[in-house]
Short mmCIF file of C-alpha atoms in Angstrom, two decimals:
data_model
loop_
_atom_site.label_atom_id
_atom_site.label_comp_id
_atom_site.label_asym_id
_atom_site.label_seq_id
_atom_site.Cartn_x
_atom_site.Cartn_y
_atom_site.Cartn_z
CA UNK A 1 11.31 12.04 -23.57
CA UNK A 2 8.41 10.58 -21.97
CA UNK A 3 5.00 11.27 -20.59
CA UNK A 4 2.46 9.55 -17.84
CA UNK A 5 0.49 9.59 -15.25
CA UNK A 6 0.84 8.40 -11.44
CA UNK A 7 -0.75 4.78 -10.66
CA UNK A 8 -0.23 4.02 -7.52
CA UNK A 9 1.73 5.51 -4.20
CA UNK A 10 2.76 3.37 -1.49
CA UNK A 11 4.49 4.53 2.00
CA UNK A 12 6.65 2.01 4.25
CA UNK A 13 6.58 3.41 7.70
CA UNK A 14 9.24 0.83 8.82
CA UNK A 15 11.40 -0.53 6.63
CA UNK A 16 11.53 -4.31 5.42
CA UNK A 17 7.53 -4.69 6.30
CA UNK A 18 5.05 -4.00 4.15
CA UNK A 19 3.29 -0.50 3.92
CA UNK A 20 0.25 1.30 2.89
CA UNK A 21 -1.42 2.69 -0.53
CA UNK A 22 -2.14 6.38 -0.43
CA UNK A 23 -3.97 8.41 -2.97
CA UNK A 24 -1.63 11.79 -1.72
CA UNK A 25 1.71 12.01 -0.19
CA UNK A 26 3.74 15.28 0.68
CA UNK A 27 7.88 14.55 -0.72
CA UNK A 28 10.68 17.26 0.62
CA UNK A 29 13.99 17.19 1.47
CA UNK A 30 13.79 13.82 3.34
CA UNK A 31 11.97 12.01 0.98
CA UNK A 32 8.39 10.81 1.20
CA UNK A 33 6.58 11.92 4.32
CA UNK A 34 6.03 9.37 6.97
CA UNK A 35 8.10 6.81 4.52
CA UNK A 36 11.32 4.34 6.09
CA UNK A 37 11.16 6.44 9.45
CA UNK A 38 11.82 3.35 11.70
CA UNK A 39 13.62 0.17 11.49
CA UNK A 40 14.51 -3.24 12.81
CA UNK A 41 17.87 -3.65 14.93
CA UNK A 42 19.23 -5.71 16.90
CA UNK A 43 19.11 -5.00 20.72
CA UNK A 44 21.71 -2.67 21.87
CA UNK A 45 24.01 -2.21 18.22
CA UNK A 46 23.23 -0.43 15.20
CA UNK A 47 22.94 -3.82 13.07
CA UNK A 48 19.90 -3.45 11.12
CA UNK A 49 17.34 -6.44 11.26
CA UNK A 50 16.12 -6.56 7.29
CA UNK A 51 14.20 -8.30 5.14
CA UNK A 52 16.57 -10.27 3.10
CA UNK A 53 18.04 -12.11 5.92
CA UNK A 54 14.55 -12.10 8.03
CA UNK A 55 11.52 -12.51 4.99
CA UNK A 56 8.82 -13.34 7.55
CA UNK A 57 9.18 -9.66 8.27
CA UNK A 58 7.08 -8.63 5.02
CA UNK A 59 4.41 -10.58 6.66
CA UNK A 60 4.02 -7.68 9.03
CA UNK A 61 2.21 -4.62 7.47
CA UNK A 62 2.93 -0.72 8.76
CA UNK A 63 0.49 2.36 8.75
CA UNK A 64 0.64 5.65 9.93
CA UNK A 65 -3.23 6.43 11.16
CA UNK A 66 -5.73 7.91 9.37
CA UNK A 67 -5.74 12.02 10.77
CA UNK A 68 -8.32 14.12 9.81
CA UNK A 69 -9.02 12.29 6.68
CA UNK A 70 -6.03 12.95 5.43
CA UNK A 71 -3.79 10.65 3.43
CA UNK A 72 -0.66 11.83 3.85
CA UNK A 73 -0.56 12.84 7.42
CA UNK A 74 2.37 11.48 10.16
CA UNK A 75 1.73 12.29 13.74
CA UNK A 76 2.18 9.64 16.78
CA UNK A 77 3.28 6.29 16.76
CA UNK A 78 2.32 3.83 13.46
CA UNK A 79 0.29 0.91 13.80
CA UNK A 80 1.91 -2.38 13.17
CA UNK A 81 -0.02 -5.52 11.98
CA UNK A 82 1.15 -9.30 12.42
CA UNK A 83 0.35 -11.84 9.86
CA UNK A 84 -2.87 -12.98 11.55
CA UNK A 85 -4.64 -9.35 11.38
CA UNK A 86 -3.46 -8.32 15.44
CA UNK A 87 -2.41 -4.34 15.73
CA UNK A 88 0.29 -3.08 17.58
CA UNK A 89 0.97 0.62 18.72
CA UNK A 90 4.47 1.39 17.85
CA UNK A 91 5.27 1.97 21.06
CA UNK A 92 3.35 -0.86 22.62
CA UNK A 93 6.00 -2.86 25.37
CA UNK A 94 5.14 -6.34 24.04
CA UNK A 95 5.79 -5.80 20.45
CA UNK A 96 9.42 -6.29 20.28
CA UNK A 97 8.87 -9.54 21.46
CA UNK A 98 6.09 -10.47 19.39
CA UNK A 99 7.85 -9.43 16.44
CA UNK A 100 10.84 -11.30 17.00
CA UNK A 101 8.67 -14.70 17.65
CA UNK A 102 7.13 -14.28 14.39
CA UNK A 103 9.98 -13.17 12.05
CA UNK A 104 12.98 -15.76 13.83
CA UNK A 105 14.77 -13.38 14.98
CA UNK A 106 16.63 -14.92 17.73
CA UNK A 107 18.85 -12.44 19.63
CA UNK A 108 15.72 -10.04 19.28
CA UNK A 109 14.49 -6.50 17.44
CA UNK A 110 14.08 -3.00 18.82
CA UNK A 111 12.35 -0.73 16.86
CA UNK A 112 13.40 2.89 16.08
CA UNK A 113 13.91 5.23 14.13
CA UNK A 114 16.65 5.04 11.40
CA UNK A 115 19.46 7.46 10.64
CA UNK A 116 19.68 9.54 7.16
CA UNK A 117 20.85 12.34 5.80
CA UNK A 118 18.42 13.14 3.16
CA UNK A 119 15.33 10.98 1.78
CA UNK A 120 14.56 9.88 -2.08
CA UNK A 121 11.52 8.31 -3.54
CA UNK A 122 11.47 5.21 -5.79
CA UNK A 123 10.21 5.32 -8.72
CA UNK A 124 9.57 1.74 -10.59
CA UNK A 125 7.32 1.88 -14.71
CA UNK A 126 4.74 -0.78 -14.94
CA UNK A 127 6.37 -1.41 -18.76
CA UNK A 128 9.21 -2.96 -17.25
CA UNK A 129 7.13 -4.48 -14.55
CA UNK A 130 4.88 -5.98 -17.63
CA UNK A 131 8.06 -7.02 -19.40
CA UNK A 132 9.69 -8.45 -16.87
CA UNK A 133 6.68 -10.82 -16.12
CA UNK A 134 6.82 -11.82 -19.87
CA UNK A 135 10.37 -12.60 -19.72
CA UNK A 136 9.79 -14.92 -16.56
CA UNK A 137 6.85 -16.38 -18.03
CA UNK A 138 4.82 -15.30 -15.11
CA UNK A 139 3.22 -12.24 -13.29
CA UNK A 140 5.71 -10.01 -11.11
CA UNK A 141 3.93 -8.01 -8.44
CA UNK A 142 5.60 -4.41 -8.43
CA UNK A 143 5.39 -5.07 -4.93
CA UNK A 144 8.44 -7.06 -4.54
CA UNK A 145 10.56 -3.96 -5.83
CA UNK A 146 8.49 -1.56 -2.66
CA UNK A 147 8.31 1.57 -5.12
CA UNK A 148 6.79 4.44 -3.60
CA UNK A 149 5.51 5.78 -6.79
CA UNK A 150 4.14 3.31 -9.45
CA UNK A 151 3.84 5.21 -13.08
CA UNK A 152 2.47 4.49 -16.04
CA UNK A 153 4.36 6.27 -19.22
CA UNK A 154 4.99 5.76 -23.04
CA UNK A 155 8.60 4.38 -22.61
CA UNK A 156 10.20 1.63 -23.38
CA UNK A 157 10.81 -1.21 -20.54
CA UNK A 158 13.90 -0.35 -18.57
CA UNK A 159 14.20 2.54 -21.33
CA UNK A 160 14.40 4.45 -17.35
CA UNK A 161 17.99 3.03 -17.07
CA UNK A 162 19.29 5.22 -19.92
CA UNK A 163 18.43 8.81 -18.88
CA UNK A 164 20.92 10.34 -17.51
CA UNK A 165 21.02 11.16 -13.29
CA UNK A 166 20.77 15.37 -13.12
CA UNK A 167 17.70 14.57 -15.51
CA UNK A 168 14.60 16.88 -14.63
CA UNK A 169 10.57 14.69 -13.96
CA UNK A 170 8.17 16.44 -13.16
CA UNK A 171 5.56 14.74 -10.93
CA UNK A 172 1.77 16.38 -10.38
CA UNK A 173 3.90 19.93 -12.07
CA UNK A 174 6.65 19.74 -9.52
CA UNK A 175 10.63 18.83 -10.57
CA UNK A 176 12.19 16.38 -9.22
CA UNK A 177 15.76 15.24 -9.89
CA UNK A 178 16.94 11.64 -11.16
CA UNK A 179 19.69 10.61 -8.60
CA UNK A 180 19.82 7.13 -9.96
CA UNK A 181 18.59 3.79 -10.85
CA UNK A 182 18.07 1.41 -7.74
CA UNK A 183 20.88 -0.91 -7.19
CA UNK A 184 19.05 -3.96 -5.60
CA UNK A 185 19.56 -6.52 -3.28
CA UNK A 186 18.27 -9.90 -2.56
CA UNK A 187 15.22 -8.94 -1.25
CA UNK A 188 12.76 -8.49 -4.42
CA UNK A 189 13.39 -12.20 -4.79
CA UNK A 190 11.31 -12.87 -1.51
CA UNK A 191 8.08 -13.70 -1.44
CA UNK A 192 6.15 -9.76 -0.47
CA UNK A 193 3.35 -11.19 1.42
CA UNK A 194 5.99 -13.11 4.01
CA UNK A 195 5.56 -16.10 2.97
CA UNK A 196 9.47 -17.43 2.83
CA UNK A 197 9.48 -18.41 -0.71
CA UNK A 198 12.73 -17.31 -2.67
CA UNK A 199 12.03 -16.44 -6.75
CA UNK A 200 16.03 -17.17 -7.31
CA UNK A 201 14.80 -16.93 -11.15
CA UNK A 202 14.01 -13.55 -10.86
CA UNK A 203 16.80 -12.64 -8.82
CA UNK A 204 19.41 -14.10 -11.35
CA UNK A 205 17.58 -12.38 -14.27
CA UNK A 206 17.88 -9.05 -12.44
CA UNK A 207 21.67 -9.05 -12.15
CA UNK A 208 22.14 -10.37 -15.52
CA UNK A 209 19.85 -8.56 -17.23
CA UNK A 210 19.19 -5.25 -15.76
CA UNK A 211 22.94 -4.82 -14.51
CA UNK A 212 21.05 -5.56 -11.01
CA UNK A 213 18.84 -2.62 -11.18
CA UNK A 214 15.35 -1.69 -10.90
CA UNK A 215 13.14 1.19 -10.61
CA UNK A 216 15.09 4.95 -10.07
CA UNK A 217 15.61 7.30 -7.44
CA UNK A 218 14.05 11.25 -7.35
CA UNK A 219 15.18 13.71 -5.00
CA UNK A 220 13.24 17.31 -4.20
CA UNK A 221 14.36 19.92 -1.88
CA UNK A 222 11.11 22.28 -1.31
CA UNK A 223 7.99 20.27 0.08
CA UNK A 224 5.55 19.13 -2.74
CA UNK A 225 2.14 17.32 -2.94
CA UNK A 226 2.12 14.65 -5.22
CA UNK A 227 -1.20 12.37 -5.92
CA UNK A 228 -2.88 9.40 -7.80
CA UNK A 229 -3.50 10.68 -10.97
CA UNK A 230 -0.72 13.03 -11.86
CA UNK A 231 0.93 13.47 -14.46
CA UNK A 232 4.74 12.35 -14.76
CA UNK A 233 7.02 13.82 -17.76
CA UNK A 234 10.66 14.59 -18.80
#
């Protein structure tokens, strides 16, 4: 069906800020390690403070740090950075604060972790990244979409939206199984440096284009090691 190798891998240690490029990753039953572990809410409820509704948020950037040398380690508390370069522990007292001054969140953030019942990794094809830039006349950073795996394969752009979910892919040897493609929301559309810009263009062509969809899910039970460089096939 298709045949390529892996580009790029990306982690988001909270979710709606931006995250960090690894060259290996271990994927199981909850998804990508270390990836979407905490999140925004508001204090006290379960209401989740996100990205579409707060885009100053993707001007903060997440990491998990470096252990032993090792990319794909999680232990401890990330490491959040503002916009102007400052780091944050995790679990530092005044960062609740200082996030909600920078992102406008007025009735405040806590930050914890978020509740799932199994993890997925998303997959998004530089062809439809390329064509999608052609179509809008401009470049689109794959960025906006926050993929964890970026690929590059001999298919078609969006040819991903035809196979059919149950579909074996094999990343670095190991199968994975196609849940489904990524139903998305408003947030590709905002600038993913934090900036507060809105691309409505690209939003629009999105949901009348690609039936609002972009990029596809992959789910794995056993625990795999997946790197920069491997192959991707089905």
């Amino acid at each position: 069906m298709f045949a390529g190798e892996i580009k790029e891998l990306w982690r988001y240690p909270v979710k709606g800020l931006r995250g960090e490029s690894l060259r290996s990753t271990v994927v199981d039953f909850d998804g990508l390690a270390g990836d979407r572990l905490l999140g925004l809410f508001e204090p006290g409820s379960d209401k989740a403070v996100w990205g579409g509704s707060h885009p100053k948020m993707m001007g903060w950037e997440a990491a998990w740090p470096a252990q032993c040398g090792c990319a794909d380690a999680v232990s401890g508390e990330p490491v959040l950075y503002e916009p102007g370069g400052a780091a944050w522990g995790g679990d530092e007292s005044g960062l609740p604060e200082r996030l909600a001054e920078t992102i406008d969140a007025e009735k405040g953030v806590e930050l914890r972790k978020v509740k799932r019942d199994y993890g997925r990794i998303l997959v998004v094809f530089e062809s439809s990244v390329r064509r999608l830039g052609e179509r809008l006349g401009r470049e689109v950073e794959a960025s906006r979409f926050r993929p964890n795996v970026v690929v590059d394969a001999d298919l078609e752009p969006y040819a991903e939206y035809g196979i059919e979910p149950g579909t074996a892919i094999t990343l670095g040897g190991h199968e994975f199984t196609l849940q489904k493609p990524c139903e998305r929301c408003v947030l590709p559309s905002w600038d993913p440096q934090g900036a507060n810009v809105r691309d409505k263009e690209l939003h629009k062509f999105i949901i009348n284009e690609l039936d609002n969809h972009f990029g596809i899910y992959l789910r794995i039970s056993d625990p795999v090691t997946i790197k920069v460089g491997d192959p991707i096939a089905a």
